[in-house]
PDB file of C-alpha atoms in Angstrom:
ATOM      1  CA  ALA A   1     -43.793  39.930 -36.301  1.00 95.00           C
ATOM      2  CA  VAL A   2     -40.125  40.288 -38.215  1.00 94.00           C
ATOM      3  CA  SER A   3     -41.327  39.642 -41.811  1.00 96.00           C
ATOM      4  CA  VAL A   4     -43.691  42.545 -41.553  1.00 97.00           C
ATOM      5  CA  ALA A   5     -41.321  44.763 -39.751  1.00 95.00           C
ATOM      6  CA  ALA A   6     -38.561  43.856 -42.548  1.00 95.00           C
ATOM      7  CA  GLY A   7     -41.541  44.687 -45.085  1.00 94.00           C
ATOM      8  CA  ALA A   8     -41.429  41.004 -46.580  1.00 96.00           C
ATOM      9  CA  ALA A   9     -45.240  40.846 -45.602  1.00 96.00           C
ATOM     10  CA  TRP A  10     -47.494  43.390 -45.787  1.00 94.00           C
ATOM     11  CA  ALA A  11     -50.063  41.582 -42.620  1.00 97.00           C
ATOM     12  CA  ALA A  12     -48.997  38.023 -40.650  1.00 97.00           C
ATOM     13  CA  LEU A  13     -51.654  35.732 -38.868  1.00 96.00           C
ATOM     14  CA  GLY A  14     -51.097  34.115 -35.918  1.00 94.00           C
ATOM     15  CA  SER A  15     -52.965  33.553 -32.261  1.00 96.00           C
ATOM     16  CA  ASP A  16     -52.947  35.296 -29.320  1.00 98.00           C
ATOM     17  CA  THR A  17     -54.097  33.139 -26.073  1.00 97.00           C
ATOM     18  CA  GLY A  18     -51.945  35.814 -23.520  1.00 97.00           C
ATOM     19  CA  GLY A  19     -50.075  38.229 -25.812  1.00 97.00           C
ATOM     20  CA  SER A  20     -48.873  36.017 -28.492  1.00 97.00           C
ATOM     21  CA  ILE A  21     -49.937  38.732 -31.222  1.00 98.00           C
ATOM     22  CA  ARG A  22     -49.428  42.072 -29.254  1.00 98.00           C
ATOM     23  CA  ILE A  23     -45.939  41.064 -27.531  1.00 98.00           C
ATOM     24  CA  PRO A  24     -44.046  40.594 -30.741  1.00 97.00           C
ATOM     25  CA  ALA A  25     -46.104  43.638 -32.373  1.00 98.00           C
ATOM     26  CA  ALA A  26     -44.908  45.873 -29.492  1.00 98.00           C
ATOM     27  CA  LEU A  27     -41.452  44.306 -29.250  1.00 97.00           C
ATOM     28  CA  GLN A  28     -41.066  44.857 -33.263  1.00 96.00           C
ATOM     29  CA  GLY A  29     -42.567  48.876 -33.260  1.00 97.00           C
ATOM     30  CA  LEU A  30     -45.442  47.237 -34.962  1.00 98.00           C
ATOM     31  CA  VAL A  31     -49.726  47.001 -34.290  1.00 98.00           C
ATOM     32  CA  GLY A  32     -51.512  43.876 -33.032  1.00 98.00           C
ATOM     33  CA  PHE A  33     -54.834  43.666 -32.496  1.00 98.00           C
ATOM     34  CA  LYS A  34     -56.500  41.044 -30.775  1.00 98.00           C
ATOM     35  CA  ASN A  35     -60.118  40.889 -31.051  1.00 98.00           C
ATOM     36  CA  THR A  36     -62.741  39.696 -28.882  1.00 98.00           C
ATOM     37  CA  ALA A  37     -62.340  35.611 -29.137  1.00 98.00           C
ATOM     38  CA  ARG A  38     -65.428  34.666 -30.708  1.00 97.00           C
ATOM     39  CA  LEU A  39     -65.432  37.577 -33.382  1.00 98.00           C
ATOM     40  CA  THR A  40     -63.129  35.242 -35.432  1.00 97.00           C
ATOM     41  CA  PRO A  41     -63.204  30.921 -36.220  1.00 96.00           C
ATOM     42  CA  THR A  42     -60.046  29.369 -34.770  1.00 95.00           C
ATOM     43  CA  ASP A  43     -61.313  25.976 -37.167  1.00 93.00           C
ATOM     44  CA  GLY A  44     -58.030  24.117 -38.155  1.00 91.00           C
ATOM     45  CA  ALA A  45     -55.825  25.527 -35.677  1.00 92.00           C
ATOM     46  CA  ILE A  46     -54.425  23.358 -32.865  1.00 92.00           C
ATOM     47  CA  PRO A  47     -55.459  24.594 -29.772  1.00 93.00           C
ATOM     48  CA  LEU A  48     -53.284  26.072 -26.553  1.00 95.00           C
ATOM     49  CA  SER A  49     -56.638  27.343 -24.902  1.00 96.00           C
ATOM     50  CA  THR A  50     -60.011  26.833 -26.460  1.00 96.00           C
ATOM     51  CA  THR A  51     -61.337  29.267 -23.480  1.00 97.00           C
ATOM     52  CA  LEU A  52     -58.450  32.197 -24.420  1.00 97.00           C
ATOM     53  CA  ASP A  53     -57.045  31.404 -27.890  1.00 97.00           C
ATOM     54  CA  THR A  54     -57.934  34.653 -30.530  1.00 98.00           C
ATOM     55  CA  ALA A  55     -57.258  34.476 -34.285  1.00 97.00           C
ATOM     56  CA  CYS A  56     -55.903  37.544 -35.318  1.00 97.00           C
ATOM     57  CA  ALA A  57     -53.107  39.666 -36.874  1.00 98.00           C
ATOM     58  CA  ILE A  58     -50.219  41.939 -36.937  1.00 98.00           C
ATOM     59  CA  THR A  59     -50.047  44.890 -39.000  1.00 98.00           C
ATOM     60  CA  ARG A  60     -48.020  47.565 -40.071  1.00 97.00           C
ATOM     61  CA  SER A  61     -50.800  50.180 -39.237  1.00 97.00           C
ATOM     62  CA  VAL A  62     -54.295  50.662 -37.189  1.00 98.00           C
ATOM     63  CA  ARG A  63     -56.022  51.139 -40.864  1.00 97.00           C
ATOM     64  CA  ASP A  64     -54.593  47.515 -41.802  1.00 97.00           C
ATOM     65  CA  ALA A  65     -55.321  45.937 -38.285  1.00 98.00           C
ATOM     66  CA  VAL A  66     -59.277  46.949 -38.962  1.00 98.00           C
ATOM     67  CA  LEU A  67     -58.893  45.539 -43.337  1.00 97.00           C
ATOM     68  CA  LEU A  68     -57.475  42.168 -41.393  1.00 97.00           C
ATOM     69  CA  HIS A  69     -59.784  42.022 -38.884  1.00 98.00           C
ATOM     70  CA  GLU A  70     -63.027  42.612 -41.031  1.00 98.00           C
ATOM     71  CA  VAL A  71     -61.827  39.865 -43.111  1.00 97.00           C
ATOM     72  CA  LEU A  72     -61.207  37.448 -40.380  1.00 97.00           C
ATOM     73  CA  ALA A  73     -63.973  38.338 -38.918  1.00 97.00           C
ATOM     74  CA  GLU A  74     -66.283  38.519 -41.870  1.00 97.00           C
ATOM     75  CA  ARG A  75     -67.954  41.890 -40.237  1.00 97.00           C
ATOM     76  CA  ARG A  76     -67.803  45.366 -41.025  1.00 97.00           C
ATOM     77  CA  VAL A  77     -66.159  47.608 -38.386  1.00 98.00           C
ATOM     78  CA  HIS A  78     -68.342  50.790 -37.504  1.00 97.00           C
ATOM     79  CA  LEU A  79     -65.958  53.888 -36.994  1.00 97.00           C
ATOM     80  CA  ALA A  80     -67.469  56.408 -35.380  1.00 96.00           C
ATOM     81  CA  ARG A  81     -64.181  58.514 -36.240  1.00 96.00           C
ATOM     82  CA  ARG A  82     -64.514  60.101 -32.679  1.00 96.00           C
ATOM     83  CA  PRO A  83     -61.910  62.978 -31.893  1.00 96.00           C
ATOM     84  CA  LEU A  84     -59.464  62.524 -28.820  1.00 97.00           C
ATOM     85  CA  GLN A  85     -61.521  65.350 -27.027  1.00 97.00           C
ATOM     86  CA  ALA A  86     -64.588  63.312 -26.962  1.00 97.00           C
ATOM     87  CA  LEU A  87     -62.629  60.475 -25.787  1.00 98.00           C
ATOM     88  CA  ARG A  88     -62.032  59.273 -21.805  1.00 98.00           C
ATOM     89  CA  PHE A  89     -59.230  57.164 -20.882  1.00 98.00           C
ATOM     90  CA  ALA A  90     -58.425  55.444 -17.610  1.00 98.00           C
ATOM     91  CA  VAL A  91     -54.510  54.416 -16.860  1.00 98.00           C
ATOM     92  CA  PRO A  92     -54.630  51.350 -14.458  1.00 98.00           C
ATOM     93  CA  THR A  93     -51.592  51.699 -11.148  1.00 97.00           C
ATOM     94  CA  THR A  94     -52.550  48.616 -10.157  1.00 96.00           C
ATOM     95  CA  THR A  95     -49.720  46.004 -11.755  1.00 97.00           C
ATOM     96  CA  MET A  96     -49.780  46.892 -15.528  1.00 97.00           C
ATOM     97  CA  LEU A  97     -47.120  50.028 -14.736  1.00 97.00           C
ATOM     98  CA  ASP A  98     -44.789  47.651 -12.149  1.00 97.00           C
ATOM     99  CA  ALA A  99     -41.408  47.097 -12.875  1.00 95.00           C
ATOM    100  CA  ALA A 100     -41.682  48.989 -15.824  1.00 97.00           C
ATOM    101  CA  GLU A 101     -38.418  49.743 -17.637  1.00 97.00           C
ATOM    102  CA  PRO A 102     -37.204  53.369 -18.070  1.00 97.00           C
ATOM    103  CA  ALA A 103     -37.382  53.333 -21.895  1.00 97.00           C
ATOM    104  CA  VAL A 104     -40.923  51.993 -21.833  1.00 98.00           C
ATOM    105  CA  ALA A 105     -41.703  54.130 -18.458  1.00 98.00           C
ATOM    106  CA  SER A 106     -40.477  57.286 -20.697  1.00 98.00           C
ATOM    107  CA  ALA A 107     -42.060  56.575 -23.642  1.00 98.00           C
ATOM    108  CA  PHE A 108     -45.535  55.758 -21.883  1.00 98.00           C
ATOM    109  CA  GLU A 109     -45.861  59.133 -19.983  1.00 98.00           C
ATOM    110  CA  ARG A 110     -44.928  60.869 -23.393  1.00 98.00           C
ATOM    111  CA  ALA A 111     -47.536  59.032 -24.971  1.00 98.00           C
ATOM    112  CA  LEU A 112     -50.012  60.029 -22.188  1.00 98.00           C
ATOM    113  CA  LYS A 113     -48.972  63.416 -22.319  1.00 98.00           C
ATOM    114  CA  THR A 114     -48.929  63.962 -26.067  1.00 98.00           C
ATOM    115  CA  LEU A 115     -52.826  62.702 -25.798  1.00 98.00           C
ATOM    116  CA  ARG A 116     -53.917  65.283 -22.845  1.00 98.00           C
ATOM    117  CA  ALA A 117     -52.139  67.871 -25.050  1.00 97.00           C
ATOM    118  CA  ALA A 118     -54.552  66.643 -27.574  1.00 97.00           C
ATOM    119  CA  GLY A 119     -57.834  66.933 -25.503  1.00 97.00           C
ATOM    120  CA  ALA A 120     -58.149  63.427 -24.478  1.00 98.00           C
ATOM    121  CA  GLN A 121     -59.236  62.921 -20.850  1.00 98.00           C
ATOM    122  CA  VAL A 122     -56.761  60.471 -18.988  1.00 98.00           C
ATOM    123  CA  ASP A 123     -57.474  59.671 -15.806  1.00 97.00           C
ATOM    124  CA  GLU A 124     -54.939  57.659 -13.613  1.00 97.00           C
ATOM    125  CA  ILE A 125     -56.735  54.767 -11.425  1.00 97.00           C
ATOM    126  CA  ALA A 126     -56.196  52.304  -8.917  1.00 96.00           C
ATOM    127  CA  VAL A 127     -57.852  48.693 -10.495  1.00 96.00           C
ATOM    128  CA  ASP A 128     -57.925  46.553  -7.438  1.00 95.00           C
ATOM    129  CA  ALA A 129     -59.294  43.493  -9.498  1.00 96.00           C
ATOM    130  CA  LEU A 130     -56.063  43.235 -11.455  1.00 97.00           C
ATOM    131  CA  ALA A 131     -54.094  42.156  -8.799  1.00 96.00           C
ATOM    132  CA  ARG A 132     -56.519  39.703  -8.317  1.00 96.00           C
ATOM    133  CA  VAL A 133     -56.553  38.050 -11.713  1.00 96.00           C
ATOM    134  CA  PRO A 134     -57.969  34.149 -12.131  1.00 96.00           C
ATOM    135  CA  ALA A 135     -55.083  31.487 -13.386  1.00 93.00           C
ATOM    136  CA  SER A 136     -54.844  31.016 -16.674  1.00 93.00           C
ATOM    137  CA  PHE A 137     -57.042  28.641 -18.590  1.00 96.00           C
ATOM    138  CA  SER A 138     -53.811  27.561 -20.763  1.00 95.00           C
ATOM    139  CA  PRO A 139     -52.672  24.628 -18.805  1.00 95.00           C
ATOM    140  CA  PRO A 140     -55.341  22.685 -18.156  1.00 96.00           C
ATOM    141  CA  GLU A 141     -56.621  23.007 -21.678  1.00 97.00           C
ATOM    142  CA  ALA A 142     -53.206  22.582 -23.232  1.00 97.00           C
ATOM    143  CA  TRP A 143     -52.847  19.288 -20.846  1.00 97.00           C
ATOM    144  CA  ALA A 144     -56.207  18.109 -22.234  1.00 96.00           C
ATOM    145  CA  TRP A 145     -54.895  18.161 -25.914  1.00 95.00           C
ATOM    146  CA  HIS A 146     -51.486  16.899 -25.656  1.00 96.00           C
ATOM    147  CA  ARG A 147     -51.501  14.451 -22.707  1.00 96.00           C
ATOM    148  CA  HIS A 148     -51.670  11.532 -25.217  1.00 97.00           C
ATOM    149  CA  LEU A 149     -48.992  12.848 -27.194  1.00 96.00           C
ATOM    150  CA  LEU A 150     -46.991  13.633 -24.420  1.00 96.00           C
ATOM    151  CA  ALA A 151     -47.178   9.830 -22.843  1.00 95.00           C
ATOM    152  CA  ALA A 152     -46.199   9.226 -26.589  1.00 96.00           C
ATOM    153  CA  HIS A 153     -43.887  11.366 -27.883  1.00 97.00           C
ATOM    154  CA  GLY A 154     -42.691  13.251 -25.037  1.00 94.00           C
ATOM    155  CA  ALA A 155     -38.947  13.326 -25.924  1.00 95.00           C
ATOM    156  CA  ASP A 156     -40.232  15.068 -29.118  1.00 97.00           C
ATOM    157  CA  TYR A 157     -41.362  17.976 -27.341  1.00 96.00           C
ATOM    158  CA  ASP A 158     -39.233  21.270 -26.587  1.00 94.00           C
ATOM    159  CA  PRO A 159     -38.808  20.484 -22.918  1.00 93.00           C
ATOM    160  CA  ARG A 160     -39.625  24.313 -21.562  1.00 93.00           C
ATOM    161  CA  VAL A 161     -43.153  24.108 -23.741  1.00 93.00           C
ATOM    162  CA  ALA A 162     -43.720  20.673 -22.030  1.00 95.00           C
ATOM    163  CA  ALA A 163     -43.159  22.143 -18.609  1.00 93.00           C
ATOM    164  CA  ARG A 164     -45.761  24.480 -19.245  1.00 91.00           C
ATOM    165  CA  ILE A 165     -48.472  22.170 -20.396  1.00 95.00           C
ATOM    166  CA  ARG A 166     -47.808  19.384 -17.339  1.00 95.00           C
ATOM    167  CA  ARG A 167     -48.728  22.420 -15.364  1.00 94.00           C
ATOM    168  CA  GLY A 168     -52.337  20.922 -15.759  1.00 95.00           C
ATOM    169  CA  GLU A 169     -52.149  17.515 -14.939  1.00 95.00           C
ATOM    170  CA  SER A 170     -52.667  18.133 -11.688  1.00 94.00           C
ATOM    171  CA  MET A 171     -56.025  20.189 -11.600  1.00 94.00           C
ATOM    172  CA  SER A 172     -58.954  18.424 -11.192  1.00 95.00           C
ATOM    173  CA  ALA A 173     -62.341  18.983 -12.732  1.00 95.00           C
ATOM    174  CA  ALA A 174     -63.598  20.442  -9.577  1.00 97.00           C
ATOM    175  CA  ASP A 175     -60.572  22.870  -9.907  1.00 96.00           C
ATOM    176  CA  TYR A 176     -61.524  23.781 -13.026  1.00 96.00           C
ATOM    177  CA  ILE A 177     -65.182  24.430 -13.139  1.00 97.00           C
ATOM    178  CA  ASP A 178     -63.858  26.777 -10.119  1.00 97.00           C
ATOM    179  CA  LEU A 179     -61.874  28.302 -12.490  1.00 97.00           C
ATOM    180  CA  ILE A 180     -64.886  28.974 -14.422  1.00 97.00           C
ATOM    181  CA  HIS A 181     -66.803  30.891 -12.115  1.00 98.00           C
ATOM    182  CA  ALA A 182     -64.025  32.436 -10.922  1.00 97.00           C
ATOM    183  CA  ARG A 183     -63.611  34.091 -14.211  1.00 98.00           C
ATOM    184  CA  ARG A 184     -66.739  34.949 -14.439  1.00 97.00           C
ATOM    185  CA  ALA A 185     -67.221  36.867 -11.169  1.00 97.00           C
ATOM    186  CA  TRP A 186     -64.024  38.879 -12.045  1.00 98.00           C
ATOM    187  CA  ILE A 187     -65.239  39.690 -15.612  1.00 98.00           C
ATOM    188  CA  ALA A 188     -67.841  41.589 -13.672  1.00 97.00           C
ATOM    189  CA  GLU A 189     -66.011  43.044 -11.530  1.00 96.00           C
ATOM    190  CA  MET A 190     -63.990  44.538 -13.929  1.00 97.00           C
ATOM    191  CA  GLY A 191     -66.927  45.417 -15.833  1.00 96.00           C
ATOM    192  CA  VAL A 192     -67.428  48.149 -13.143  1.00 93.00           C
ATOM    193  CA  THR A 193     -63.976  49.571 -13.743  1.00 90.00           C
ATOM    194  CA  LEU A 194     -64.393  49.618 -17.640  1.00 93.00           C
ATOM    195  CA  ALA A 195     -68.366  51.488 -17.303  1.00 94.00           C
ATOM    196  CA  GLY A 196     -67.726  55.313 -18.230  1.00 90.00           C
ATOM    197  CA  TYR A 197     -64.320  54.775 -20.115  1.00 97.00           C
ATOM    198  CA  ASP A 198     -64.220  54.454 -23.793  1.00 97.00           C
ATOM    199  CA  ALA A 199     -60.581  52.469 -23.402  1.00 98.00           C
ATOM    200  CA  LEU A 200     -58.122  51.758 -20.643  1.00 98.00           C
ATOM    201  CA  LEU A 201     -54.184  52.473 -21.380  1.00 98.00           C
ATOM    202  CA  SER A 202     -50.937  50.244 -20.375  1.00 98.00           C
ATOM    203  CA  PRO A 203     -47.999  49.228 -21.651  1.00 98.00           C
ATOM    204  CA  THR A 204     -48.275  46.682 -23.813  1.00 98.00           C
ATOM    205  CA  VAL A 205     -45.208  44.763 -22.026  1.00 98.00           C
ATOM    206  CA  PRO A 206     -42.840  46.040 -19.498  1.00 98.00           C
ATOM    207  CA  ILE A 207     -39.964  45.968 -20.804  1.00 97.00           C
ATOM    208  CA  VAL A 208     -38.129  46.206 -24.428  1.00 97.00           C
ATOM    209  CA  ALA A 209     -36.687  43.310 -26.430  1.00 96.00           C
ATOM    210  CA  PRO A 210     -34.338  41.125 -23.962  1.00 94.00           C
ATOM    211  CA  PRO A 211     -31.388  40.317 -25.148  1.00 94.00           C
ATOM    212  CA  ILE A 212     -32.329  36.391 -26.021  1.00 94.00           C
ATOM    213  CA  GLU A 213     -28.899  34.599 -25.165  1.00 95.00           C
ATOM    214  CA  PRO A 214     -29.170  34.614 -21.612  1.00 95.00           C
ATOM    215  CA  LEU A 215     -33.098  33.482 -21.988  1.00 95.00           C
ATOM    216  CA  ILE A 216     -31.482  30.064 -23.753  1.00 94.00           C
ATOM    217  CA  ALA A 217     -28.997  29.314 -21.237  1.00 94.00           C
ATOM    218  CA  SER A 218     -31.154  29.564 -18.213  1.00 94.00           C
ATOM    219  CA  ASP A 219     -35.019  28.210 -17.459  1.00 93.00           C
ATOM    220  CA  ASP A 220     -35.368  30.720 -14.402  1.00 94.00           C
ATOM    221  CA  ALA A 221     -34.104  33.307 -16.864  1.00 95.00           C
ATOM    222  CA  PHE A 222     -36.488  32.424 -19.875  1.00 94.00           C
ATOM    223  CA  PHE A 223     -39.762  31.771 -17.621  1.00 93.00           C
ATOM    224  CA  ALA A 224     -38.940  35.132 -15.666  1.00 95.00           C
ATOM    225  CA  ALA A 225     -38.876  37.258 -18.753  1.00 95.00           C
ATOM    226  CA  ASN A 226     -41.718  34.971 -20.262  1.00 94.00           C
ATOM    227  CA  ALA A 227     -43.988  35.719 -17.109  1.00 95.00           C
ATOM    228  CA  LEU A 228     -43.148  39.188 -17.439  1.00 96.00           C
ATOM    229  CA  LEU A 229     -44.114  39.479 -21.022  1.00 97.00           C
ATOM    230  CA  LEU A 230     -47.518  37.709 -20.491  1.00 97.00           C
ATOM    231  CA  ARG A 231     -48.487  40.026 -17.095  1.00 97.00           C
ATOM    232  CA  ASN A 232     -50.155  42.885 -18.994  1.00 98.00           C
ATOM    233  CA  PRO A 233     -51.439  41.189 -22.267  1.00 98.00           C
ATOM    234  CA  SER A 234     -53.079  38.073 -20.298  1.00 98.00           C
ATOM    235  CA  VAL A 235     -55.712  40.249 -18.644  1.00 98.00           C
ATOM    236  CA  VAL A 236     -57.407  40.848 -21.695  1.00 98.00           C
ATOM    237  CA  ASN A 237     -57.603  37.314 -22.577  1.00 98.00           C
ATOM    238  CA  MET A 238     -59.171  36.432 -18.788  1.00 98.00           C
ATOM    239  CA  LEU A 239     -61.507  39.416 -19.472  1.00 98.00           C
ATOM    240  CA  ASP A 240     -62.442  38.027 -22.699  1.00 98.00           C
ATOM    241  CA  GLY A 241     -62.130  41.548 -24.131  1.00 98.00           C
ATOM    242  CA  CYS A 242     -59.675  43.001 -26.983  1.00 98.00           C
ATOM    243  CA  ALA A 243     -56.842  45.370 -27.054  1.00 98.00           C
ATOM    244  CA  LEU A 244     -54.742  46.922 -29.483  1.00 98.00           C
ATOM    245  CA  SER A 245     -50.668  47.374 -29.074  1.00 98.00           C
ATOM    246  CA  LEU A 246     -49.481  50.033 -31.180  1.00 98.00           C
ATOM    247  CA  PRO A 247     -45.523  51.827 -31.466  1.00 98.00           C
ATOM    248  CA  CYS A 248     -45.455  55.146 -28.861  1.00 98.00           C
ATOM    249  CA  HIS A 249     -41.474  55.289 -28.812  1.00 97.00           C
ATOM    250  CA  GLY A 250     -39.750  57.807 -30.587  1.00 95.00           C
ATOM    251  CA  ALA A 251     -37.203  57.661 -33.494  1.00 92.00           C
ATOM    252  CA  GLY A 252     -34.336  55.642 -32.619  1.00 92.00           C
ATOM    253  CA  GLU A 253     -35.558  54.441 -29.060  1.00 96.00           C
ATOM    254  CA  TRP A 254     -36.138  50.934 -28.678  1.00 96.00           C
ATOM    255  CA  PRO A 255     -39.923  49.557 -29.524  1.00 97.00           C
ATOM    256  CA  VAL A 256     -42.446  49.933 -26.961  1.00 98.00           C
ATOM    257  CA  GLY A 257     -45.847  49.463 -27.356  1.00 98.00           C
ATOM    258  CA  LEU A 258     -49.013  51.413 -25.954  1.00 98.00           C
ATOM    259  CA  MET A 259     -51.914  49.142 -25.262  1.00 98.00           C
ATOM    260  CA  VAL A 260     -55.728  50.101 -26.132  1.00 98.00           C
ATOM    261  CA  TRP A 261     -57.777  47.882 -24.402  1.00 98.00           C
ATOM    262  CA  SER A 262     -61.311  47.251 -23.226  1.00 98.00           C
ATOM    263  CA  GLY A 263     -63.916  44.564 -22.363  1.00 97.00           C
ATOM    264  CA  SER A 264     -66.000  41.880 -24.500  1.00 97.00           C
ATOM    265  CA  LEU A 265     -67.248  43.392 -27.999  1.00 98.00           C
ATOM    266  CA  ARG A 266     -66.029  46.729 -27.748  1.00 98.00           C
ATOM    267  CA  ASP A 267     -63.755  45.910 -30.539  1.00 98.00           C
ATOM    268  CA  ASP A 268     -65.147  48.674 -32.657  1.00 98.00           C
ATOM    269  CA  ALA A 269     -65.016  51.399 -29.930  1.00 98.00           C
ATOM    270  CA  VAL A 270     -60.898  50.228 -29.551  1.00 98.00           C
ATOM    271  CA  LEU A 271     -59.986  50.537 -32.490  1.00 98.00           C
ATOM    272  CA  ASP A 272     -61.988  53.811 -33.631  1.00 98.00           C
ATOM    273  CA  ALA A 273     -59.805  55.235 -30.631  1.00 98.00           C
ATOM    274  CA  SER A 274     -56.614  53.230 -31.664  1.00 98.00           C
ATOM    275  CA  LEU A 275     -57.081  55.471 -35.067  1.00 98.00           C
ATOM    276  CA  ALA A 276     -57.256  58.688 -33.364  1.00 98.00           C
ATOM    277  CA  ILE A 277     -54.245  57.989 -30.889  1.00 98.00           C
ATOM    278  CA  GLU A 278     -52.345  56.578 -33.497  1.00 98.00           C
ATOM    279  CA  ALA A 279     -52.972  59.927 -35.206  1.00 97.00           C
ATOM    280  CA  ALA A 280     -51.835  62.176 -32.433  1.00 97.00           C
ATOM    281  CA  LEU A 281     -48.667  59.893 -31.590  1.00 97.00           C
ATOM    282  CA  SER A 282     -47.423  60.186 -35.025  1.00 91.00           C
ATOM    283  CA  GLY A 283     -45.667  63.889 -34.732  1.00 76.00           C
ATOM    284  CA  THR A 284     -43.664  61.868 -31.649  1.00 65.00           C
ATOM    285  CA  THR A 285     -43.183  58.612 -33.091  1.00 61.00           C
ATOM    286  CA  GLY A 286     -42.236  59.869 -36.524  1.00 57.00           C
ATOM    287  CA  ARG A 287     -44.783  57.182 -37.913  1.00 65.00           C
ATOM    288  CA  SER A 288     -47.090  57.955 -40.670  1.00 61.00           C
ATOM    289  CA  PRO A 289     -50.671  56.658 -39.272  1.00 61.00           C
ATOM    290  CA  ALA A 290     -50.736  55.235 -43.011  1.00 52.00           C
ATOM    291  CA  ALA A 291     -47.830  53.284 -43.187  1.00 50.00           C
TER     292      ALA A 291
END
C-alpha cells in the first residue's frame, strides 16, 4: 500500500483473508478490491485460511481494480454502467458503525449525503445477523498448516503471529464441522438482507491509521487495534462475498475508506457501483476517478 500511495508501483498484489487488502488501502487512501475468493487462484501462496484466503490487489482507482481483477481472474468484467439514480444501497446500522472515530463518521456521513444528492437510494437498516458472525476459520486452518513448523521452529515465529495461530490448536474436528454448518446458515440468513440491494455500504474500518509505537509496546493495545481493524472487512470473507474499499475523505483529512460490498459472485455489480460512487465522490475528495 505504501509503494502504491508513494507512486513507486502502479498496483500491489496481496491476499485478503479478513481484510488485508482493504485495510491498508483504506488507511492509505487507496482502492482495494476483494473479489469472491474462488475467482482467483491461490496456487503457490502459503495459506492462512484455505477457506477465506483471496488473491487480489491494491490500486489507485476503481478502473485499475477492474483491470487487475480481469488479469488475476482471467475473466472479463461486465460493467452495466448503471447511474447512481438506478442504484439502491443499504447501510447496516448493526455493528459496522460502532466505535467509529469522528474522522471516519464524518467522512462516511458526508459520502452518504453526496450519494443521496446524486440520486442514489440509500437505506439505513438493522441487520441482526451482523451481531452473530461465526468464528473465523483462520486459527484452525493456520494451525493445521503450521503445527509441525511451530513444534520444530517455534522460536523463529513472531510471538504475536504464533499466538494467533495457536488459537486453533484446541478446536476439535467436530467443532470445525459445526463451524462449516454455522457459516452456511449465516450466509443464507444474510442473503435475505442482501436481496433487493445493489450493494451494502459501510466504513471499511472504524478508525484512521493508529500510531504504531503504542502497538509495538503493548500486546493488549496491538490485539485491540487488530480486532477493530478486522471487524468490518472480515464480515465479507465470512459471507464468501466481494467488496471494494475506496477513499471517501476530503483533502487534508486522514484517509478513510468506504466499503462497497455484496454476496458471492456479485463482483461485477460491486465494481460497477463502485465506479459510479467514485465518480460522485471525486468532487468532495478532490480525487480524479482516473487517477
